Every structure is written in structure tokens, then in C-alpha cells.
């Protein structure tokens, strides 16, 4: 059976395409894109084409979230690979890369293979495991990068924890680069972090909550840029949250260094002012920053300093969040709100449609070396269909994710994924 | 609203003064002089009346009679159910009540609940030899077995009528009025 | 005026009128503590739970006495925050307490915002008896009452608050309260103990004691938490006390009729010299304690009105 998507606006940043056209999928692959294919195709293959009318919709290469936490193995009460996969396709994501901080940590082949097996069983979204840089992410001994690569990891990270030992980070960048594996750095100087609970500034002062200074992030961004420069390797900076980090990355790129970076929707949507109610759903790491940081993040997205938007999907159970702010877990269950929040950037004039899709599909694919993020003929049939007009209200009770922890509950949104096609098959239909 | 009200002055300035003079003499007569006698005015109307009685009695006896001020708010029996918290006034009883003859002074005696609260309060301050009650107006409708020892005027009234004692010290004029809907 | 608040979570949330009402009510309550029988029947049949997750003698006792003088049943529950990790959560504890139907829950907790969590969840009135480094509203109210009592006013006074501002909930509540009431608030402490952007609260900030207390009407010394010494917040107690201890010499910089306050307990010789702490001509530390009971009585009285 062939699938024909008709009447939509097709945007594919990988081939600078933004046209009104029909898209044909065949054998799980993109077979062709052309205006008004619908007029000829049915007569060519009578009875063998399922046509879907998508007038008013936008067809884009399947969205990729390169920074998620699927929690399995170990924290199945927060999320499983199956529930996370369901959340991903509901949010429009045809691929996600999952961080290694499960329990046990994904620092060896058997965990990677376990994740891949569970992903295949869930059979919804493509799941790309990320391996740990150091054993148990303890920051002292490198994992077996080569073996992990053969098992199927697409990148390395100790996410959730920084690599505090600069010498270890240097070795990691050198070794990973030689294997073609990107290293994703969780930039946070643990001493400057100092057990902080929110951004250090006026609001942490009046709320009496220990602050995390912006320099905790920036000091390590600067360090990793220097290491990448010295070793002539690359580094990807995860969840950029501060103006200083944006500036450092912009300067590094200007000097031609191989530095890439991502930010998350909450960093261009919320500020630390939101914490005044002590609502633990706003507790996230790195913390929500000030308005100047938020503005700088938007500028960084607009001028290309920040390559990708990744939601840092961090599902938690009620018991992790329904406690005193100090003891609450960090994170936002983000897969099902990421696109809706990011579409606001288009309405705010920060990004064009092709720019946004590049940051949510083409660029993550490029950074992770995935054969995705494109609608070129022959590419995998991963497609996200977005209704840009639909009005909806975030309701955590309706989340597919087990994690109902979202500060966006009740928020009015415009635009969402209405159809998610993975490998030519419809995995989510929200029309 | 005002047109619907039927306001009647039942006692004027001179009337009030004559009543207080008579009560002063009655207090002295009943207590056989001013020995160990103290006055305690109940906030707020009773305080001004007690001050006037204090002057009169002190003048008759040619000696200073002690005066205390009592706020009964904290002893009210409706305190936990009333929707608004009454403003709390200061209580000042700067002397020992033990073995004193205490004359409680209030403006209007109605249900008796205020006097019940006042007696409870007084007993927390010490053990008076006796407690007597002086009021300017007794309007009836008692809900507790309480009666006044000294009454300025008995004023039969209906439950829905309002009896107000206006005094120079707080209202700028002396008069007792009764008002009810016509 | 009618008091409408369900909870007392912080001074930040109180209006000037509300603060004035609380202070005036507290002044009326002072007299009860001077009676032979220090008890009124106002809160008979009502119960107050003191839920303390942090060690406290002074504040807990003060609340307990306040409740008892109003004839409320007071129940003290001392809980350890360590049980948060291995046992019942605060929410579970709170729901259990709610089921016992108290009228007021007084909570002290080392985590900022814990009282707010309870207030959102429970129908009972919550009084914050100190939450982390956030607020300690009853302390600020008793401080304001003491200042008003000694100076006759708050507006226009210069109040210096000296010490570890960073970790002090007393400082934050007093900054809010005193500023609202029209005082000029000046802070002093080592740079490491001054939290970021504190000047945005409308205060003047100094890093030495002398600059702050010049012409001060009130000097409020904060307690130094001795364990902070190990956290590199300051080098040593010796160095701290040499530069931030209020003594006979530096107090001369303040107004002649300056009053000295301290929320207690005092580290004698660290933040305040013993002769100043014990000098009745300037130290009002014991008046603070006395006023503390009255302020807490006033809050219990105002919060436990009718429900209509």
C-alpha cells in the first residue's frame, strides 16, 4: 500500500524546500514529492494508494528530539520505553535520543541492547540510545566507546552529571571524535552549582532558595570549547540556559570551531519569576533563568548559535514532585508540549518555519549523524504533519507519558502534530 | 431607610445626668459608703458612664474611687462563630480586685450575655468580695439569669428595636434613643 | 477592618493595614500576660498543632504559650526532616493532621516554601513559623511591635540589620515589613553573606558594620550559624567577630537612644558583646520575647474567626 499526503505545505530544510505539494510514501520510504501528484497517481496504481487530504496542514521531515530521558531500565514508575515512545509520537517526534542515566546507567553493551529491544517492541518511534562517557557516569573512567558504538549508541554523554575532570573530558572528546561519535556535554561546574535549587538572582534571594549561578554552566561551556579547540574535536552543549553560554558558543562558532548546541522550550518560554509559588513543576536543571537569558536564548536560536531544540523530556512520578521544593526532582515532562511551545517562536518572529523545522529535525539528525531529518526521495518515511492553527489546552492527564510533571498544564496553545508517520506507517493520528 | 425609621428620644442630657446622680447615691447607700468600692466600665459605652459615676461618687465621698476598664471581647460566647472578628480593645485594671466591692457599669442591659462575659473576666483578675451591676438602660429580653442592682431607666422594647446610648465622649451629644421600623 | 487572610505565610503578602491591625491587636493582648490568671477563654475547644521540622525552643514555646493563654489545645509535633527521605512525606503528614481537624497548623521547616505547600493543600489556617531562608513572619511582627513600643513609630526610622543576610529568614521578613511601614532599612555583612540582587528589595547594602549603623535608630544583629564556618562562607569566627560584633565602641556611631535587637539565641561575643546584650538602656532582646507571645496570640485570634 502506498500513502499519499495531499494538499499540504511541504517544508524540508534539508533541501531548502517550501512548496505546496503532495508526498508519496512507498515501502516505508519517501517515493516522491510533486505538486498535484494526486491527479495522476490513482490512475497509475488503481486501488493501491491511500490518499490523505491534508489541506491547511504542514508536512515536515519527522521531528527528532535529541535529548530525552526514557527512564527504563530502573525507573519504570516515571516512564517506560513504551510510554515514552507513545508520548514521542503524540508530540510529533519520529525519533528520540535517550540519555543514559537509567538504572543501571547505559554504560555497556547489554543496556544499549536492552533499550533497542524494548524500542523495537514498542514499535512507535525510532529510539537512539546515548551511551555514558564514564562508567556509572561517575566521572572517573571512560566507558567502552567502541563496543557501545557497535551496540548502537549514537552519542556519548554523562547527562545529569557534568564531567568535572577536565582531563577525562579531553580524553573523551579525542577518543569519541576518532570514532565519529558526538559528545554531549552537561555543562555544570558542581562546586559553583553548590546544591542550588533555582537560578541565582533576585528571585532566589527573596524566595530563600539556594541559587545556581549562571557561571556554573558558563565556566564549563568555556572549558569544553577550549578542550575541543585544543584537541581539534567537536562538542555538543546540552540544554543551554544562559546568555553567557550563548555568547561563548557564538564566539566559538565564529572562530570556526566544531561546537554545536541545543536549548529546551522552557528556556525560551519561562523565567525564574515563575517559581514564586514554589510549584515544583517549575524546578528543572539547569534552572529557569532571568529575562535577559531568555532573550539571549531567542537571539541564539535566531542567529543559528543554537542548532537544536530538544525538550530534555524528564518524566517523574508524583512522589518525586509532591514534596518540598528543596527535595523535589528536577525536570519537565516535555515531549508532548515541545512542538506547541516552539511554534510560538514562529509567531513571535524569532524563527521562520524552515528554521524551526531545521532545529527540530534536520540539525539534530546532522549532529547525531542520523539518516533522518529529510524528505529527499529514498529517505526513511518519517513525517510529521502539523496543524498550525489548532487551538488546544495542555492537560497533563491526557499525556501519554507517565510523567505528568509539567508547568504548562492549563496553558493555551496554538498548533500541534496531528499525524506522525514513522517508516511509512501512521503511528499517531490526532486529527 | 431613614424615612422608614421611627426614632424616639427617650432620655436627654439632663435625664441622663439625673439618673447617674441617683445611681451614685444608691451605690453609696447600698455599700454603706465608698470603702473598698471600685468601678469597672465595660468597653465602650460603659467606660464613659463609669468615669462620670467615678467623678460623682468621689465628689460625694471626697475620696478617689478606683476605675478599671474591661474589654469583654475575648470572653464572648459567640467569638468562635461570629463571622467578623471584633476589634480588640485594651483592658486596664491597674489594681487588685481581691476583696473589693466591684460595680460593673454598662450602658444597656439586654440579653445579659455581655455581663456574663464581664463577670468571667473579672474573676480571672482576682476574687472580688462582691460584684454589682449598674446600667443606664434596662431594655429587657434577658437570656441569662442576670439582673441589675442599679438601673437608670427601665425601657420596655421590642426585639427588633434598637436602643442606643449616645454620649458626649464618643458621639458628641448625650441622649438615649430607641428606633424601630414603622 | 476585617482580617481576611486564611494563612500567615510571609510579610510579603501582608498589607500595611493588616500589619497595623495585627500589631494593635497584639498590643491589647500584652495585658493578659501580666494577669494573675494568664488565660482567656477565647479559643476554648479549638486546637493548634505546632508542627516543627526544625529544632526550636523559643518559637515553639512562644506559640504554645500563646495558644494556651487563649485556652486553645496545643499539640506539639516534632518531626525530623530526615524522615522525609525514608518515611512519611510532608503531604501525607499534613493530610493526617487535617483528618484530626485542628483549627490552626503552625509549621517550621528547613525547606523554603513548605508552609505554602500546606496552605494550598489544607483548609486549615497555616502560620509560617520559619521556612528555610525564606520568611519568619511572626519574628518580624514582634520586632516591629517592639520597635513601635520603644520608638513610638516605625516610619522614618533607620534600621540596620547586620550579619548573615543570605541565610536569614528574619532579615527577609523584616526587610519586607519595615520597608512597608516606612522605615529605612540598611544591611551589613561580609560580601559572602549578602545574597545576589538583595538591593532590589529596596535596601542599602554595606560590607562593614560601621557604615551601616551610623545614626541608626535600631540595630538588629542576626545570629551567626556556627556550622557555616565549614562552608567557606567566612574564614573564622575570630575574624567575623573582630569586624561584625556590635560592641561598646562601634555602637557610639548609632543614635544615642539606639535600641539593639536580636532574634536569639545569641552567640555572645560573636555577633554581639555581652555587655551590650545585657545593657537595659539599649538592649530590648527580652521585650522581643515578651512581645512574641502577644503577636502570636493576636494571629491565632485573628485567624480563628468564623467561617461565614
Coordinates of C-alpha atoms in Angstrom, one line a residue, chain A residues 102-388:
Chain A
X102 CA 18.7 5.0 33.7
X103 CA 19.4 2.5 36.5
X104 CA 21.7 0.8 35.7
X105 CA 23.3 3.5 33.6
X106 CA 23.7 2.8 29.9
X107 CA 27.4 2.4 30.1
X108 CA 27.8 -1.0 28.5
X109 CA 26.6 -3.0 25.5
X110 CA 23.9 -5.1 27.4
X111 CA 22.0 -2.0 28.5
X112 CA 22.1 -0.5 25.0
X113 CA 20.8 -3.7 23.5
X114 CA 18.1 -3.9 26.1
X115 CA 16.9 -0.4 25.2
X116 CA 17.0 -1.2 21.5
X117 CA 15.0 -4.4 22.1
X118 CA 12.4 -2.5 24.1
X119 CA 12.2 0.1 21.5
X120 CA 11.6 -2.5 18.8
X121 CA 8.8 -4.0 20.9
X122 CA 7.2 -0.6 21.4
X123 CA 7.5 0.0 17.6
X124 CA 6.3 3.6 17.7
X125 CA 9.2 6.0 17.4
X126 CA 12.8 5.5 16.5
X127 CA 14.9 5.3 19.6
X128 CA 18.6 6.1 19.6
X129 CA 20.4 5.3 22.8
X130 CA 23.1 7.6 24.1
X131 CA 25.9 5.9 26.0
X132 CA 27.6 7.1 29.1
X133 CA 31.0 8.8 28.8
X134 CA 32.2 7.4 32.1
X135 CA 31.5 4.2 33.9
X136 CA 28.3 4.6 36.0
X137 CA 28.6 8.3 34.9
X138 CA 30.9 8.6 37.9
X139 CA 33.4 10.8 36.0
X140 CA 36.5 8.8 36.6
X141 CA 36.9 6.0 33.9
X142 CA 35.9 6.0 30.3
X143 CA 33.3 3.5 29.1
X144 CA 33.9 1.2 26.1
X145 CA 33.0 3.7 23.4
X146 CA 33.8 1.4 20.5
X147 CA 31.8 -1.5 21.9
X148 CA 28.9 0.8 22.7
X149 CA 29.0 2.2 19.2
X150 CA 28.8 -1.3 17.7
X151 CA 25.9 -2.0 20.0
X152 CA 24.0 1.0 18.6
X153 CA 24.6 4.2 20.6
X154 CA 24.7 7.4 18.6
X155 CA 26.4 9.7 21.0
X156 CA 28.0 9.9 24.4
X157 CA 27.0 11.9 27.5
X158 CA 27.0 11.7 31.3
X159 CA 23.9 13.8 31.2
X160 CA 22.5 14.7 34.6
X161 CA 26.1 15.0 35.8
X162 CA 28.9 17.0 34.5
X163 CA 32.3 15.6 33.6
X164 CA 34.2 17.6 36.2
X165 CA 37.6 16.1 35.5
X166 CA 38.8 18.2 32.5
X167 CA 41.5 15.6 31.6
X168 CA 38.8 12.9 31.4
X169 CA 36.7 15.2 29.2
X170 CA 39.7 15.8 26.9
X171 CA 40.2 12.0 26.5
X172 CA 36.6 11.5 25.9
X173 CA 36.5 14.1 23.1
X174 CA 39.6 12.7 21.5
X175 CA 38.5 9.1 21.5
X176 CA 34.9 9.8 20.6
X177 CA 35.9 12.0 17.7
X178 CA 38.1 9.3 16.2
X179 CA 35.1 7.0 16.3
X180 CA 32.7 9.6 14.8
X181 CA 30.7 9.7 18.0
X182 CA 29.4 13.1 19.1
X183 CA 29.9 14.0 22.8
X184 CA 27.1 15.8 24.5
X185 CA 28.2 17.8 27.5
X186 CA 26.1 18.5 30.5
X187 CA 27.8 21.8 31.5
X188 CA 27.6 22.5 35.2
X189 CA 30.5 23.1 37.5
X190 CA 29.5 21.1 40.5
X191 CA 31.2 23.4 43.0
X192 CA 29.7 26.6 41.6
X193 CA 26.4 24.7 41.4
X194 CA 26.6 24.2 45.1
X195 CA 23.4 22.2 45.6
X196 CA 21.4 25.1 44.1
X197 CA 17.7 24.9 43.6
X198 CA 16.9 27.7 41.2
X199 CA 18.6 30.5 39.2
X200 CA 20.7 32.7 41.5
X201 CA 19.3 36.2 41.3
X202 CA 16.6 38.4 42.8
X203 CA 14.0 35.7 42.9
X204 CA 16.3 33.1 44.6
X205 CA 17.1 35.9 47.1
X206 CA 13.5 36.7 48.0
X207 CA 12.4 33.1 48.0
X208 CA 15.3 32.0 50.2
X209 CA 16.2 29.2 47.8
X210 CA 19.9 28.3 47.2
X211 CA 20.9 29.8 43.8
X212 CA 22.6 28.2 40.9
X213 CA 24.8 30.9 39.3
X214 CA 24.8 31.2 35.6
X215 CA 28.6 30.8 35.8
X216 CA 28.2 27.2 36.9
X217 CA 27.1 26.5 33.4
X218 CA 29.2 29.0 31.5
X219 CA 32.5 28.1 33.2
X220 CA 32.1 24.5 31.8
X221 CA 30.9 25.7 28.4
X222 CA 34.0 27.7 28.1
X223 CA 36.2 24.8 29.3
X224 CA 34.7 22.4 26.8
X225 CA 35.1 24.8 23.9
X226 CA 38.7 25.2 24.9
X227 CA 39.2 21.5 25.0
X228 CA 37.5 20.9 21.7
X229 CA 39.6 23.7 20.1
X230 CA 42.9 22.3 21.6
X231 CA 42.2 18.7 20.5
X232 CA 40.6 19.7 17.2
X233 CA 37.5 17.7 18.0
X234 CA 33.8 18.6 18.4
X235 CA 31.5 19.0 21.3
X236 CA 27.8 19.5 21.7
X237 CA 26.5 21.6 24.5
X238 CA 23.2 20.3 26.1
X239 CA 20.4 22.4 27.4
X240 CA 21.9 25.9 27.1
X241 CA 20.2 28.2 29.6
X242 CA 22.2 31.4 29.9
X243 CA 23.1 34.4 28.0
X244 CA 26.8 33.8 28.7
X245 CA 26.7 30.3 27.2
X246 CA 25.1 31.7 24.1
X247 CA 27.8 34.3 23.8
X248 CA 30.6 31.7 24.3
X249 CA 29.1 29.4 21.7
X250 CA 28.5 32.2 19.2
X251 CA 32.2 33.3 19.5
X252 CA 33.4 29.7 19.2
X253 CA 31.4 29.2 16.0
X254 CA 32.7 32.4 14.7
X255 CA 36.2 31.1 15.1
X256 CA 35.2 28.0 13.1
X257 CA 35.2 25.5 16.0
X258 CA 33.1 22.4 15.8
X259 CA 30.7 23.3 18.6
X260 CA 27.0 22.7 18.4
X261 CA 24.3 23.4 21.0
X262 CA 20.7 22.9 21.9
X263 CA 18.2 24.6 24.2
X264 CA 14.9 23.5 25.5
X265 CA 11.5 25.1 25.1
X266 CA 11.2 26.1 28.8
X267 CA 14.3 28.2 28.5
X268 CA 12.7 30.4 25.8
X269 CA 9.2 30.3 27.4
X270 CA 9.6 30.7 31.2
X271 CA 11.8 32.6 33.7
X272 CA 12.7 32.2 37.3
X273 CA 9.9 34.6 38.2
X274 CA 7.6 31.7 37.8
X275 CA 9.0 30.0 40.9
X276 CA 7.3 32.3 43.3
X277 CA 4.6 29.8 44.0
X278 CA 7.2 27.2 44.9
X279 CA 5.5 24.9 42.4
X280 CA 7.9 22.1 41.9
X281 CA 6.8 21.6 38.3
X282 CA 9.0 24.6 37.6
X283 CA 12.0 23.0 39.1
X284 CA 14.4 22.0 36.3
X285 CA 18.1 21.7 35.8
X286 CA 19.7 23.9 34.6
X287 CA 17.2 26.2 36.3
X288 CA 14.8 28.6 34.6
X289 CA 16.8 31.8 34.2
X290 CA 16.2 35.5 34.1
X291 CA 14.5 37.5 31.3
X292 CA 17.9 38.6 29.9
X293 CA 18.9 35.0 29.5
X294 CA 15.5 34.1 27.8
X295 CA 16.1 37.0 25.4
X296 CA 19.6 35.8 24.6
X297 CA 18.4 32.2 24.0
X298 CA 15.9 33.5 21.5
X299 CA 18.7 35.5 19.8
X300 CA 20.9 32.5 19.8
X301 CA 18.1 30.5 18.1
X302 CA 17.5 33.2 15.6
X303 CA 21.2 33.7 14.5
X304 CA 22.0 30.0 14.4
X305 CA 24.2 29.9 17.5
X306 CA 21.8 27.3 19.0
X307 CA 21.4 24.5 16.4
X308 CA 18.7 22.4 18.0
X309 CA 15.6 22.5 20.2
X310 CA 15.5 19.4 22.5
X311 CA 13.0 19.2 25.3
X312 CA 15.1 17.4 27.9
X313 CA 12.0 15.2 28.5
X314 CA 12.3 14.3 32.2
X315 CA 9.2 12.5 33.3
X316 CA 8.8 12.0 37.1
X317 CA 6.3 10.3 39.4
X318 CA 4.1 12.2 41.8
X319 CA 6.2 11.2 44.7
X320 CA 9.2 12.9 43.1
X321 CA 7.4 16.2 42.7
X322 CA 4.8 16.4 45.5
X323 CA 7.4 17.2 48.1
X324 CA 9.1 20.3 49.5
X325 CA 10.8 22.3 46.7
X326 CA 14.2 21.5 48.1
X327 CA 13.6 17.8 47.8
X328 CA 11.7 17.7 44.5
X329 CA 13.2 16.1 41.5
X330 CA 14.3 18.4 38.6
X331 CA 12.7 18.1 35.2
X332 CA 9.7 18.6 32.9
X333 CA 7.8 16.0 31.0
X334 CA 8.2 17.8 27.7
X335 CA 7.7 15.6 24.6
X336 CA 4.0 16.4 24.3
X337 CA 4.4 20.2 24.7
X338 CA 7.7 20.8 22.9
X339 CA 6.3 21.5 19.4
X340 CA 3.4 23.6 20.7
X341 CA 5.8 25.8 22.7
X342 CA 8.3 26.0 19.9
X343 CA 5.7 27.1 17.3
X344 CA 5.3 30.3 19.4
X345 CA 8.8 31.2 18.1
X346 CA 7.4 31.5 14.6
X347 CA 4.5 33.7 15.7
X348 CA 7.0 35.8 17.7
X349 CA 9.1 36.3 14.6
X350 CA 12.1 34.6 16.1
X351 CA 12.3 31.8 13.6
X352 CA 10.8 31.1 10.2
X353 CA 9.1 27.8 9.6
X354 CA 12.1 26.2 7.8
X355 CA 14.4 27.4 10.6
X356 CA 12.2 25.9 13.3
X357 CA 12.0 22.6 11.4
X358 CA 15.7 22.6 10.9
X359 CA 16.2 22.9 14.7
X360 CA 13.7 20.2 15.5
X361 CA 14.7 17.7 12.7
X362 CA 17.4 18.4 10.2
X363 CA 20.0 19.7 12.6
X364 CA 19.6 17.1 15.3
X365 CA 19.9 14.4 12.6
X366 CA 23.1 16.1 11.4
X367 CA 24.6 16.4 14.9
X368 CA 23.8 12.8 15.7
X369 CA 24.8 11.5 12.2
X370 CA 21.3 10.0 11.7
X371 CA 20.0 9.2 8.2
X372 CA 16.9 11.3 9.1
X373 CA 15.6 14.8 9.0
X374 CA 15.0 14.9 5.3
X375 CA 12.2 14.3 2.7
X376 CA 14.6 13.5 -0.1
X377 CA 13.5 10.7 -2.3
X378 CA 14.6 7.4 -0.9
X379 CA 14.9 8.7 2.7
X380 CA 13.1 6.9 5.5
X381 CA 9.4 7.6 5.5
X382 CA 9.4 9.6 8.8
X383 CA 7.0 12.5 8.5
X384 CA 5.3 14.8 11.0
X385 CA 2.1 16.6 9.9
X386 CA 1.5 19.8 11.8
X387 CA -1.8 21.7 12.1
X388 CA -0.6 25.2 12.7

